[in-house]
Amino acid sequence: MRINRVGTSGLEVSELGLGTFEWGHRVSAETAQELVDAYAEAGGTVLELPSFASPAAEVVGSLSLPSEIALIARVGVDVDTRGARLSLGRRTILTQVESLLRRTGRDRLDVLVLEGFDAQVPLAETASALDTVLRSGAVVHVAAAHHTGWQLAVLRAAGIPLVAALSELSLLDRRAESEVLPAAEYLGIGVIAGSALGRGILPGRYATGVPRDSRAAGAGREWVTEKLTAESEQVMAGVTKAAAGLGVSPLDVALAWNRALPVACSLVGPRSVAQLREILDSELVLEPEIRDALDQISDP
């Protein structure tokens, strides 16, 4: 698997990252260990937790992880009697970092991701908290998710040493191309593409409905079904046509499109080793004219 440098930092990551969206739900600890073993054997180096509160953290804490695996974890969403809210104050950051270290059984978090841009907390306070965890060695690198281009620039200007921006990016969601990618290139930070398979839609599982064992039939149904639109059907038709013409699967086409993007890593979330191996075995490179056609079909 190809290894990429993240922006101008010293962080290096594999081109595919292993997401843990359903670990602790429909993916058991036993299956998670099998996924990690197969992924690491293929040269993968990135394990991503979907949120601070995810049960995946406890699953990770029960696994035997190779030293080459870098853990990406998120902070900033605080849950109390008022519900869930964004909070990047000093107390939240320090408390959540300590909790993540305990739950995952790690002595450090390789990449700490700020879950959003908190306009209610002074940037100096957020920067101070991050400086504390960086200096202590509890955190190695800092990244930001769900930020616009100007917000990434503001964080950098405040002295926060961002190395990466995490943003959903696939043929079904290309919003990051208009602002996040250009801003990241200008700032010298890398991009990690989330949901590289369009929340599981691009492999074609939903072409004739919602399978009973699919993500859209379970607890994550809203996260998937909001992407099952007339526009996504049009994109899927193009992906399916391209796949048929090339004699490959829609998954191959989707991954090949992402592989050509200026991103350091694309995140995928297989639930089984069979699904993971299909992803790992995909090595398609799209010809320019096919990529251009897909770009036109999926143009946001």
PDB file of C-alpha atoms in Angstrom:
ATOM      1  CA  MET A   1       0.000   0.000   0.000  1.00  0.00           C
ATOM      2  CA  ARG A   2       1.312   3.441  -0.892  1.00  0.00           C
ATOM      3  CA  ILE A   3       2.527   5.629   1.979  1.00  0.00           C
ATOM      4  CA  ASN A   4       1.927   9.394   1.738  1.00  0.00           C
ATOM      5  CA  ARG A   5       3.294  12.395   3.588  1.00  0.00           C
ATOM      6  CA  VAL A   6       0.586  14.481   5.307  1.00  0.00           C
ATOM      7  CA  GLY A   7       1.049  18.001   4.016  1.00  0.00           C
ATOM      8  CA  THR A   8       4.444  19.404   4.933  1.00  0.00           C
ATOM      9  CA  SER A   9       4.495  17.638   8.314  1.00  0.00           C
ATOM     10  CA  GLY A  10       6.588  14.633   9.284  1.00  0.00           C
ATOM     11  CA  LEU A  11       3.477  12.448   9.575  1.00  0.00           C
ATOM     12  CA  GLU A  12       3.214   9.629   7.051  1.00  0.00           C
ATOM     13  CA  VAL A  13       0.076   7.545   6.483  1.00  0.00           C
ATOM     14  CA  SER A  14      -1.115   4.750   4.223  1.00  0.00           C
ATOM     15  CA  GLU A  15      -3.349   5.705   1.313  1.00  0.00           C
ATOM     16  CA  LEU A  16      -6.253   3.794   2.885  1.00  0.00           C
ATOM     17  CA  GLY A  17      -7.346   4.290   6.489  1.00  0.00           C
ATOM     18  CA  LEU A  18      -9.447   1.848   8.507  1.00  0.00           C
ATOM     19  CA  GLY A  19     -12.598   3.415   9.939  1.00  0.00           C
ATOM     20  CA  THR A  20     -14.319   1.971  13.002  1.00  0.00           C
ATOM     21  CA  PHE A  21     -17.835   3.389  12.540  1.00  0.00           C
ATOM     22  CA  GLU A  22     -19.620   0.166  13.497  1.00  0.00           C
ATOM     23  CA  TRP A  23     -17.132  -1.308  15.951  1.00  0.00           C
ATOM     24  CA  GLY A  24     -18.947  -2.078  19.172  1.00  0.00           C
ATOM     25  CA  HIS A  25     -22.258  -2.196  17.267  1.00  0.00           C
ATOM     26  CA  ARG A  26     -22.320  -4.657  14.373  1.00  0.00           C
ATOM     27  CA  VAL A  27     -18.577  -5.360  14.437  1.00  0.00           C
ATOM     28  CA  SER A  28     -17.402  -7.450  17.396  1.00  0.00           C
ATOM     29  CA  ALA A  29     -13.984  -7.215  19.030  1.00  0.00           C
ATOM     30  CA  GLU A  30     -13.072 -10.555  17.454  1.00  0.00           C
ATOM     31  CA  THR A  31     -13.908  -9.324  13.951  1.00  0.00           C
ATOM     32  CA  ALA A  32     -12.185  -6.008  14.660  1.00  0.00           C
ATOM     33  CA  GLN A  33      -8.959  -7.862  15.487  1.00  0.00           C
ATOM     34  CA  GLU A  34      -9.218  -9.812  12.232  1.00  0.00           C
ATOM     35  CA  LEU A  35      -9.724  -6.553  10.336  1.00  0.00           C
ATOM     36  CA  VAL A  36      -6.712  -4.924  11.999  1.00  0.00           C
ATOM     37  CA  ASP A  37      -4.507  -7.950  11.315  1.00  0.00           C
ATOM     38  CA  ALA A  38      -5.447  -8.119   7.616  1.00  0.00           C
ATOM     39  CA  TYR A  39      -5.154  -4.345   7.214  1.00  0.00           C
ATOM     40  CA  ALA A  40      -1.740  -4.147   8.898  1.00  0.00           C
ATOM     41  CA  GLU A  41      -0.476  -7.104   6.856  1.00  0.00           C
ATOM     42  CA  ALA A  42      -1.376  -5.161   3.707  1.00  0.00           C
ATOM     43  CA  GLY A  43       0.672  -2.171   4.913  1.00  0.00           C
ATOM     44  CA  GLY A  44      -2.126  -0.067   6.424  1.00  0.00           C
ATOM     45  CA  THR A  45      -1.157   2.395   9.144  1.00  0.00           C
ATOM     46  CA  VAL A  46      -4.278   4.410  10.085  1.00  0.00           C
ATOM     47  CA  LEU A  47      -7.089   3.586  12.516  1.00  0.00           C
ATOM     48  CA  GLU A  48      -9.809   6.239  12.902  1.00  0.00           C
ATOM     49  CA  LEU A  49     -12.367   6.599  15.673  1.00  0.00           C
ATOM     50  CA  PRO A  50     -15.632   8.153  14.401  1.00  0.00           C
ATOM     51  CA  SER A  51     -16.375  10.192  17.545  1.00  0.00           C
ATOM     52  CA  PHE A  52     -15.307  10.720  21.139  1.00  0.00           C
ATOM     53  CA  ALA A  53     -18.312   8.830  22.518  1.00  0.00           C
ATOM     54  CA  SER A  54     -18.054   5.865  20.134  1.00  0.00           C
ATOM     55  CA  PRO A  55     -17.887   2.390  21.719  1.00  0.00           C
ATOM     56  CA  ALA A  56     -15.121   1.715  19.200  1.00  0.00           C
ATOM     57  CA  ALA A  57     -12.685   3.217  21.733  1.00  0.00           C
ATOM     58  CA  GLU A  58     -13.296   0.331  24.149  1.00  0.00           C
ATOM     59  CA  VAL A  59     -13.001  -2.166  21.305  1.00  0.00           C
ATOM     60  CA  VAL A  60      -9.635  -0.664  20.338  1.00  0.00           C
ATOM     61  CA  GLY A  61      -8.553  -0.958  23.969  1.00  0.00           C
ATOM     62  CA  SER A  62      -9.181  -4.713  23.843  1.00  0.00           C
ATOM     63  CA  LEU A  63      -7.142  -5.323  20.686  1.00  0.00           C
ATOM     64  CA  SER A  64      -3.536  -6.120  19.954  1.00  0.00           C
ATOM     65  CA  LEU A  65      -2.435  -3.294  17.676  1.00  0.00           C
ATOM     66  CA  PRO A  66       0.823  -3.255  15.704  1.00  0.00           C
ATOM     67  CA  SER A  67       3.112  -0.361  16.629  1.00  0.00           C
ATOM     68  CA  GLU A  68       2.870   0.912  13.030  1.00  0.00           C
ATOM     69  CA  ILE A  69      -0.829   1.728  13.448  1.00  0.00           C
ATOM     70  CA  ALA A  70      -1.499   5.427  14.088  1.00  0.00           C
ATOM     71  CA  LEU A  71      -4.690   6.191  16.028  1.00  0.00           C
ATOM     72  CA  ILE A  72      -6.825   9.145  14.942  1.00  0.00           C
ATOM     73  CA  ALA A  73      -9.261  10.261  17.666  1.00  0.00           C
ATOM     74  CA  ARG A  74     -11.745  13.130  17.928  1.00  0.00           C
ATOM     75  CA  VAL A  75     -12.540  15.616  20.681  1.00  0.00           C
ATOM     76  CA  GLY A  76     -14.852  18.581  21.015  1.00  0.00           C
ATOM     77  CA  VAL A  77     -18.373  17.205  21.326  1.00  0.00           C
ATOM     78  CA  ASP A  78     -19.525  17.446  24.938  1.00  0.00           C
ATOM     79  CA  VAL A  79     -22.606  15.546  26.120  1.00  0.00           C
ATOM     80  CA  ASP A  80     -24.459  16.625  29.268  1.00  0.00           C
ATOM     81  CA  THR A  81     -28.036  17.177  30.452  1.00  0.00           C
ATOM     82  CA  ARG A  82     -28.491  19.730  27.670  1.00  0.00           C
ATOM     83  CA  GLY A  83     -27.602  17.150  25.013  1.00  0.00           C
ATOM     84  CA  ALA A  84     -24.657  17.119  22.620  1.00  0.00           C
ATOM     85  CA  ARG A  85     -22.878  20.372  21.855  1.00  0.00           C
ATOM     86  CA  LEU A  86     -19.593  21.518  20.406  1.00  0.00           C
ATOM     87  CA  SER A  87     -17.076  22.587  23.037  1.00  0.00           C
ATOM     88  CA  LEU A  88     -13.379  23.189  22.487  1.00  0.00           C
ATOM     89  CA  GLY A  89     -12.636  24.744  25.842  1.00  0.00           C
ATOM     90  CA  ARG A  90      -9.600  23.718  27.871  1.00  0.00           C
ATOM     91  CA  ARG A  91     -11.553  21.517  30.277  1.00  0.00           C
ATOM     92  CA  THR A  92     -13.264  19.538  27.491  1.00  0.00           C
ATOM     93  CA  ILE A  93     -10.067  18.944  25.526  1.00  0.00           C
ATOM     94  CA  LEU A  94      -7.996  17.840  28.518  1.00  0.00           C
ATOM     95  CA  THR A  95     -10.774  15.663  29.958  1.00  0.00           C
ATOM     96  CA  GLN A  96     -11.572  13.976  26.662  1.00  0.00           C
ATOM     97  CA  VAL A  97      -7.929  13.304  25.799  1.00  0.00           C
ATOM     98  CA  GLU A  98      -7.445  11.664  29.200  1.00  0.00           C
ATOM     99  CA  SER A  99     -10.608   9.603  28.711  1.00  0.00           C
ATOM    100  CA  LEU A 100      -9.588   8.464  25.215  1.00  0.00           C
ATOM    101  CA  LEU A 101      -6.175   7.346  26.437  1.00  0.00           C
ATOM    102  CA  ARG A 102      -7.807   5.322  29.196  1.00  0.00           C
ATOM    103  CA  ARG A 103     -10.516   3.787  27.004  1.00  0.00           C
ATOM    104  CA  THR A 104      -8.183   2.865  24.140  1.00  0.00           C
ATOM    105  CA  GLY A 105      -5.383   1.658  26.395  1.00  0.00           C
ATOM    106  CA  ARG A 106      -2.877   3.866  24.570  1.00  0.00           C
ATOM    107  CA  ASP A 107      -0.138   6.068  25.987  1.00  0.00           C
ATOM    108  CA  ARG A 108      -0.624   8.604  23.185  1.00  0.00           C
ATOM    109  CA  LEU A 109      -3.022   9.673  20.437  1.00  0.00           C
ATOM    110  CA  ASP A 110      -1.174   9.991  17.157  1.00  0.00           C
ATOM    111  CA  VAL A 111      -3.628  12.491  15.665  1.00  0.00           C
ATOM    112  CA  LEU A 112      -6.116  14.485  17.744  1.00  0.00           C
ATOM    113  CA  VAL A 113      -8.980  15.854  15.643  1.00  0.00           C
ATOM    114  CA  LEU A 114     -10.994  18.942  16.583  1.00  0.00           C
ATOM    115  CA  GLU A 115     -14.600  18.042  15.716  1.00  0.00           C
ATOM    116  CA  GLY A 116     -15.649  21.492  14.587  1.00  0.00           C
ATOM    117  CA  PHE A 117     -14.996  25.232  14.778  1.00  0.00           C
ATOM    118  CA  ASP A 118     -16.107  26.533  18.178  1.00  0.00           C
ATOM    119  CA  ALA A 119     -16.787  30.251  17.804  1.00  0.00           C
ATOM    120  CA  GLN A 120     -17.876  30.497  21.473  1.00  0.00           C
ATOM    121  CA  VAL A 121     -14.452  29.691  22.945  1.00  0.00           C
ATOM    122  CA  PRO A 122     -11.430  31.987  22.492  1.00  0.00           C
ATOM    123  CA  LEU A 123      -8.922  30.404  20.130  1.00  0.00           C
ATOM    124  CA  ALA A 124      -6.187  31.215  22.623  1.00  0.00           C
ATOM    125  CA  GLU A 125      -7.819  28.845  25.135  1.00  0.00           C
ATOM    126  CA  THR A 126      -8.110  26.034  22.584  1.00  0.00           C
ATOM    127  CA  ALA A 127      -4.523  26.599  21.477  1.00  0.00           C
ATOM    128  CA  SER A 128      -3.305  26.555  25.088  1.00  0.00           C
ATOM    129  CA  ALA A 129      -5.040  23.222  25.803  1.00  0.00           C
ATOM    130  CA  LEU A 130      -3.580  21.692  22.648  1.00  0.00           C
ATOM    131  CA  ASP A 131      -0.123  22.952  23.566  1.00  0.00           C
ATOM    132  CA  THR A 132      -0.488  21.207  26.931  1.00  0.00           C
ATOM    133  CA  VAL A 133      -1.319  17.778  25.465  1.00  0.00           C
ATOM    134  CA  LEU A 134       1.310  18.131  22.747  1.00  0.00           C
ATOM    135  CA  ARG A 135       4.056  19.041  25.213  1.00  0.00           C
ATOM    136  CA  SER A 136       3.070  16.194  27.547  1.00  0.00           C
ATOM    137  CA  GLY A 137       3.343  13.649  24.734  1.00  0.00           C
ATOM    138  CA  ALA A 138      -0.293  12.589  25.106  1.00  0.00           C
ATOM    139  CA  VAL A 139      -0.903  13.862  21.551  1.00  0.00           C
ATOM    140  CA  VAL A 140       1.527  13.827  18.629  1.00  0.00           C
ATOM    141  CA  HIS A 141      -0.320  15.753  15.903  1.00  0.00           C
ATOM    142  CA  VAL A 142      -3.441  17.933  15.600  1.00  0.00           C
ATOM    143  CA  ALA A 143      -6.028  17.933  12.803  1.00  0.00           C
ATOM    144  CA  ALA A 144      -9.442  19.491  12.218  1.00  0.00           C
ATOM    145  CA  ALA A 145     -12.729  18.075  10.921  1.00  0.00           C
ATOM    146  CA  HIS A 146     -15.822  19.900   9.645  1.00  0.00           C
ATOM    147  CA  HIS A 147     -13.916  23.139   9.072  1.00  0.00           C
ATOM    148  CA  THR A 148     -14.154  25.516   6.134  1.00  0.00           C
ATOM    149  CA  GLY A 149     -11.061  26.820   4.396  1.00  0.00           C
ATOM    150  CA  TRP A 150     -11.057  30.142   6.255  1.00  0.00           C
ATOM    151  CA  GLN A 151     -11.523  28.353   9.575  1.00  0.00           C
ATOM    152  CA  LEU A 152      -8.450  26.206   8.894  1.00  0.00           C
ATOM    153  CA  ALA A 153      -6.504  29.387   8.182  1.00  0.00           C
ATOM    154  CA  VAL A 154      -7.731  31.008  11.417  1.00  0.00           C
ATOM    155  CA  LEU A 155      -6.593  27.998  13.474  1.00  0.00           C
ATOM    156  CA  ARG A 156      -3.159  28.136  11.865  1.00  0.00           C
ATOM    157  CA  ALA A 157      -2.941  31.890  12.489  1.00  0.00           C
ATOM    158  CA  ALA A 158      -3.766  31.255  16.169  1.00  0.00           C
ATOM    159  CA  GLY A 159      -0.677  29.070  16.470  1.00  0.00           C
ATOM    160  CA  ILE A 160      -2.471  25.701  16.360  1.00  0.00           C
ATOM    161  CA  PRO A 161      -0.085  23.358  14.492  1.00  0.00           C
ATOM    162  CA  LEU A 162      -2.597  21.674  12.197  1.00  0.00           C
ATOM    163  CA  VAL A 163      -1.190  18.900  10.026  1.00  0.00           C
ATOM    164  CA  ALA A 164      -4.427  17.731   8.382  1.00  0.00           C
ATOM    165  CA  ALA A 165      -8.036  18.492   7.569  1.00  0.00           C
ATOM    166  CA  LEU A 166     -10.591  15.665   7.697  1.00  0.00           C
ATOM    167  CA  SER A 167     -13.447  16.092   5.262  1.00  0.00           C
ATOM    168  CA  GLU A 168     -15.966  13.779   3.657  1.00  0.00           C
ATOM    169  CA  LEU A 169     -14.918  13.352   0.046  1.00  0.00           C
ATOM    170  CA  SER A 170     -16.125  10.890  -2.579  1.00  0.00           C
ATOM    171  CA  LEU A 171     -18.032  10.852  -5.846  1.00  0.00           C
ATOM    172  CA  LEU A 172     -21.188  11.385  -3.746  1.00  0.00           C
ATOM    173  CA  ASP A 173     -19.842  14.363  -1.787  1.00  0.00           C
ATOM    174  CA  ARG A 174     -17.372  16.682  -3.496  1.00  0.00           C
ATOM    175  CA  ARG A 175     -17.983  19.845  -1.468  1.00  0.00           C
ATOM    176  CA  ALA A 176     -14.447  19.765  -0.044  1.00  0.00           C
ATOM    177  CA  GLU A 177     -12.983  20.313  -3.513  1.00  0.00           C
ATOM    178  CA  SER A 178     -14.193  23.909  -3.751  1.00  0.00           C
ATOM    179  CA  GLU A 179     -12.617  25.255  -0.560  1.00  0.00           C
ATOM    180  CA  VAL A 180     -10.991  22.743   1.786  1.00  0.00           C
ATOM    181  CA  LEU A 181      -8.567  21.239  -0.746  1.00  0.00           C
ATOM    182  CA  PRO A 182      -7.292  24.611  -2.050  1.00  0.00           C
ATOM    183  CA  ALA A 183      -6.959  25.974   1.499  1.00  0.00           C
ATOM    184  CA  ALA A 184      -5.105  22.871   2.662  1.00  0.00           C
ATOM    185  CA  GLU A 185      -2.681  23.098  -0.257  1.00  0.00           C
ATOM    186  CA  TYR A 186      -2.021  26.783   0.443  1.00  0.00           C
ATOM    187  CA  LEU A 187      -1.488  26.159   4.166  1.00  0.00           C
ATOM    188  CA  GLY A 188       0.698  23.117   3.632  1.00  0.00           C
ATOM    189  CA  ILE A 189      -1.596  20.735   5.486  1.00  0.00           C
ATOM    190  CA  GLY A 190      -2.754  17.328   4.313  1.00  0.00           C
ATOM    191  CA  VAL A 191      -6.286  16.110   3.679  1.00  0.00           C
ATOM    192  CA  ILE A 192      -7.820  12.877   4.950  1.00  0.00           C
ATOM    193  CA  ALA A 193     -10.925  11.943   2.959  1.00  0.00           C
ATOM    194  CA  GLY A 194     -13.766  10.553   5.032  1.00  0.00           C
ATOM    195  CA  SER A 195     -16.379   8.112   3.711  1.00  0.00           C
ATOM    196  CA  ALA A 196     -14.410   7.368   0.559  1.00  0.00           C
ATOM    197  CA  LEU A 197     -17.093   4.869  -0.505  1.00  0.00           C
ATOM    198  CA  GLY A 198     -19.940   7.339  -0.134  1.00  0.00           C
ATOM    199  CA  ARG A 199     -21.143   5.994   3.235  1.00  0.00           C
ATOM    200  CA  GLY A 200     -21.270   2.514   1.726  1.00  0.00           C
ATOM    201  CA  ILE A 201     -23.455   3.518  -1.230  1.00  0.00           C
ATOM    202  CA  LEU A 202     -20.872   3.577  -4.037  1.00  0.00           C
ATOM    203  CA  PRO A 203     -20.186  -0.197  -4.050  1.00  0.00           C
ATOM    204  CA  GLY A 204     -23.768  -0.553  -5.354  1.00  0.00           C
ATOM    205  CA  ARG A 205     -25.458  -2.321  -2.438  1.00  0.00           C
ATOM    206  CA  TYR A 206     -28.500  -0.043  -2.576  1.00  0.00           C
ATOM    207  CA  ALA A 207     -29.166  -0.254  -6.311  1.00  0.00           C
ATOM    208  CA  THR A 208     -32.367  -2.263  -5.848  1.00  0.00           C
ATOM    209  CA  GLY A 209     -33.366  -1.283  -2.308  1.00  0.00           C
ATOM    210  CA  VAL A 210     -32.065  -1.468   1.241  1.00  0.00           C
ATOM    211  CA  PRO A 211     -30.607  -4.886   2.154  1.00  0.00           C
ATOM    212  CA  ARG A 212     -31.583  -6.173   5.596  1.00  0.00           C
ATOM    213  CA  ASP A 213     -27.972  -6.515   6.709  1.00  0.00           C
ATOM    214  CA  SER A 214     -26.901  -3.095   5.413  1.00  0.00           C
ATOM    215  CA  ARG A 215     -25.957  -0.022   7.410  1.00  0.00           C
ATOM    216  CA  ALA A 216     -29.095   1.753   6.160  1.00  0.00           C
ATOM    217  CA  ALA A 217     -31.226  -0.949   7.788  1.00  0.00           C
ATOM    218  CA  GLY A 218     -29.611  -0.499  11.197  1.00  0.00           C
ATOM    219  CA  ALA A 219     -28.880   2.220  13.722  1.00  0.00           C
ATOM    220  CA  GLY A 220     -26.983   4.278  11.145  1.00  0.00           C
ATOM    221  CA  ARG A 221     -29.873   4.434   8.692  1.00  0.00           C
ATOM    222  CA  GLU A 222     -30.286   8.242   8.692  1.00  0.00           C
ATOM    223  CA  TRP A 223     -26.578   8.774   8.023  1.00  0.00           C
ATOM    224  CA  VAL A 224     -26.886   6.649   4.874  1.00  0.00           C
ATOM    225  CA  THR A 225     -30.386   7.436   3.658  1.00  0.00           C
ATOM    226  CA  GLU A 226     -29.761  11.183   3.510  1.00  0.00           C
ATOM    227  CA  LYS A 227     -27.386  10.402   0.648  1.00  0.00           C
ATOM    228  CA  LEU A 228     -29.863   8.167  -1.202  1.00  0.00           C
ATOM    229  CA  THR A 229     -31.158  10.962  -3.441  1.00  0.00           C
ATOM    230  CA  ALA A 230     -31.972  11.459  -7.109  1.00  0.00           C
ATOM    231  CA  GLU A 231     -28.526  13.010  -7.528  1.00  0.00           C
ATOM    232  CA  SER A 232     -26.796   9.996  -5.986  1.00  0.00           C
ATOM    233  CA  GLU A 233     -28.783   7.675  -8.261  1.00  0.00           C
ATOM    234  CA  GLN A 234     -27.443   9.591 -11.244  1.00  0.00           C
ATOM    235  CA  VAL A 235     -23.884   9.280  -9.947  1.00  0.00           C
ATOM    236  CA  MET A 236     -24.339   5.565  -9.251  1.00  0.00           C
ATOM    237  CA  ALA A 237     -25.649   5.034 -12.767  1.00  0.00           C
ATOM    238  CA  GLY A 238     -22.444   6.569 -14.123  1.00  0.00           C
ATOM    239  CA  VAL A 239     -20.242   4.553 -11.770  1.00  0.00           C
ATOM    240  CA  THR A 240     -22.065   1.335 -12.672  1.00  0.00           C
ATOM    241  CA  LYS A 241     -21.791   2.048 -16.400  1.00  0.00           C
ATOM    242  CA  ALA A 242     -18.060   2.766 -16.085  1.00  0.00           C
ATOM    243  CA  ALA A 243     -17.524  -0.391 -14.034  1.00  0.00           C
ATOM    244  CA  ALA A 244     -19.381  -2.557 -16.557  1.00  0.00           C
ATOM    245  CA  GLY A 245     -17.370  -1.113 -19.437  1.00  0.00           C
ATOM    246  CA  LEU A 246     -14.086  -1.772 -17.636  1.00  0.00           C
ATOM    247  CA  GLY A 247     -15.059  -5.202 -16.367  1.00  0.00           C
ATOM    248  CA  VAL A 248     -14.591  -4.207 -12.729  1.00  0.00           C
ATOM    249  CA  SER A 249     -16.862  -3.470  -9.756  1.00  0.00           C
ATOM    250  CA  PRO A 250     -18.385  -0.096  -8.806  1.00  0.00           C
ATOM    251  CA  LEU A 251     -16.185  -0.244  -5.693  1.00  0.00           C
ATOM    252  CA  ASP A 252     -13.094  -0.334  -7.930  1.00  0.00           C
ATOM    253  CA  VAL A 253     -14.251   2.759  -9.794  1.00  0.00           C
ATOM    254  CA  ALA A 254     -15.077   4.681  -6.614  1.00  0.00           C
ATOM    255  CA  LEU A 255     -11.722   3.912  -5.008  1.00  0.00           C
ATOM    256  CA  ALA A 256      -9.819   4.706  -8.191  1.00  0.00           C
ATOM    257  CA  TRP A 257     -11.486   8.126  -8.372  1.00  0.00           C
ATOM    258  CA  ASN A 258     -10.505   8.898  -4.765  1.00  0.00           C
ATOM    259  CA  ARG A 259      -6.986   7.543  -5.246  1.00  0.00           C
ATOM    260  CA  ALA A 260      -6.275  10.245  -7.837  1.00  0.00           C
ATOM    261  CA  LEU A 261      -7.284  13.085  -5.488  1.00  0.00           C
ATOM    262  CA  PRO A 262      -4.684  15.258  -3.718  1.00  0.00           C
ATOM    263  CA  VAL A 263      -5.381  13.550  -0.382  1.00  0.00           C
ATOM    264  CA  ALA A 264      -3.020  11.704   1.932  1.00  0.00           C
ATOM    265  CA  CYS A 265      -5.486   9.040   3.027  1.00  0.00           C
ATOM    266  CA  SER A 266      -9.012   7.856   2.221  1.00  0.00           C
ATOM    267  CA  LEU A 267     -11.044   6.275   5.026  1.00  0.00           C
ATOM    268  CA  VAL A 268     -13.099   3.112   4.508  1.00  0.00           C
ATOM    269  CA  GLY A 269     -15.223   1.199   7.018  1.00  0.00           C
ATOM    270  CA  PRO A 270     -15.564  -2.491   6.100  1.00  0.00           C
ATOM    271  CA  ARG A 271     -17.536  -4.707   8.495  1.00  0.00           C
ATOM    272  CA  SER A 272     -15.897  -7.976   7.479  1.00  0.00           C
ATOM    273  CA  VAL A 273     -12.520  -9.250   6.351  1.00  0.00           C
ATOM    274  CA  ALA A 274     -14.088 -10.212   3.007  1.00  0.00           C
ATOM    275  CA  GLN A 275     -15.158  -6.600   2.440  1.00  0.00           C
ATOM    276  CA  LEU A 276     -11.732  -5.352   3.499  1.00  0.00           C
ATOM    277  CA  ARG A 277      -9.913  -7.702   1.139  1.00  0.00           C
ATOM    278  CA  GLU A 278     -12.072  -6.536  -1.766  1.00  0.00           C
ATOM    279  CA  ILE A 279     -10.995  -2.980  -0.953  1.00  0.00           C
ATOM    280  CA  LEU A 280      -7.331  -3.887  -0.510  1.00  0.00           C
ATOM    281  CA  ASP A 281      -7.272  -5.833  -3.786  1.00  0.00           C
ATOM    282  CA  SER A 282      -8.624  -2.884  -5.759  1.00  0.00           C
ATOM    283  CA  GLU A 283      -5.837  -1.324  -7.857  1.00  0.00           C
ATOM    284  CA  LEU A 284      -7.736   0.229 -10.759  1.00  0.00           C
ATOM    285  CA  VAL A 285      -6.353   3.404 -12.339  1.00  0.00           C
ATOM    286  CA  LEU A 286      -8.898   5.392 -14.333  1.00  0.00           C
ATOM    287  CA  GLU A 287      -8.083   6.732 -17.781  1.00  0.00           C
ATOM    288  CA  PRO A 288      -8.422  10.555 -17.976  1.00  0.00           C
ATOM    289  CA  GLU A 289     -11.497  10.453 -20.220  1.00  0.00           C
ATOM    290  CA  ILE A 290     -13.366   8.142 -17.828  1.00  0.00           C
ATOM    291  CA  ARG A 291     -12.425  10.272 -14.849  1.00  0.00           C
ATOM    292  CA  ASP A 292     -13.566  13.393 -16.712  1.00  0.00           C
ATOM    293  CA  ALA A 293     -16.928  11.765 -17.413  1.00  0.00           C
ATOM    294  CA  LEU A 294     -17.361  10.831 -13.747  1.00  0.00           C
ATOM    295  CA  ASP A 295     -16.400  14.378 -12.756  1.00  0.00           C
ATOM    296  CA  GLN A 296     -19.115  15.787 -14.991  1.00  0.00           C
ATOM    297  CA  ILE A 297     -21.763  13.374 -13.720  1.00  0.00           C
ATOM    298  CA  SER A 298     -20.957  14.044 -10.069  1.00  0.00           C
ATOM    299  CA  ASP A 299     -20.249  17.788 -10.376  1.00  0.00           C
ATOM    300  CA  PRO A 300     -21.838  19.389  -7.295  1.00  0.00           C
TER     301      PRO A 300
END
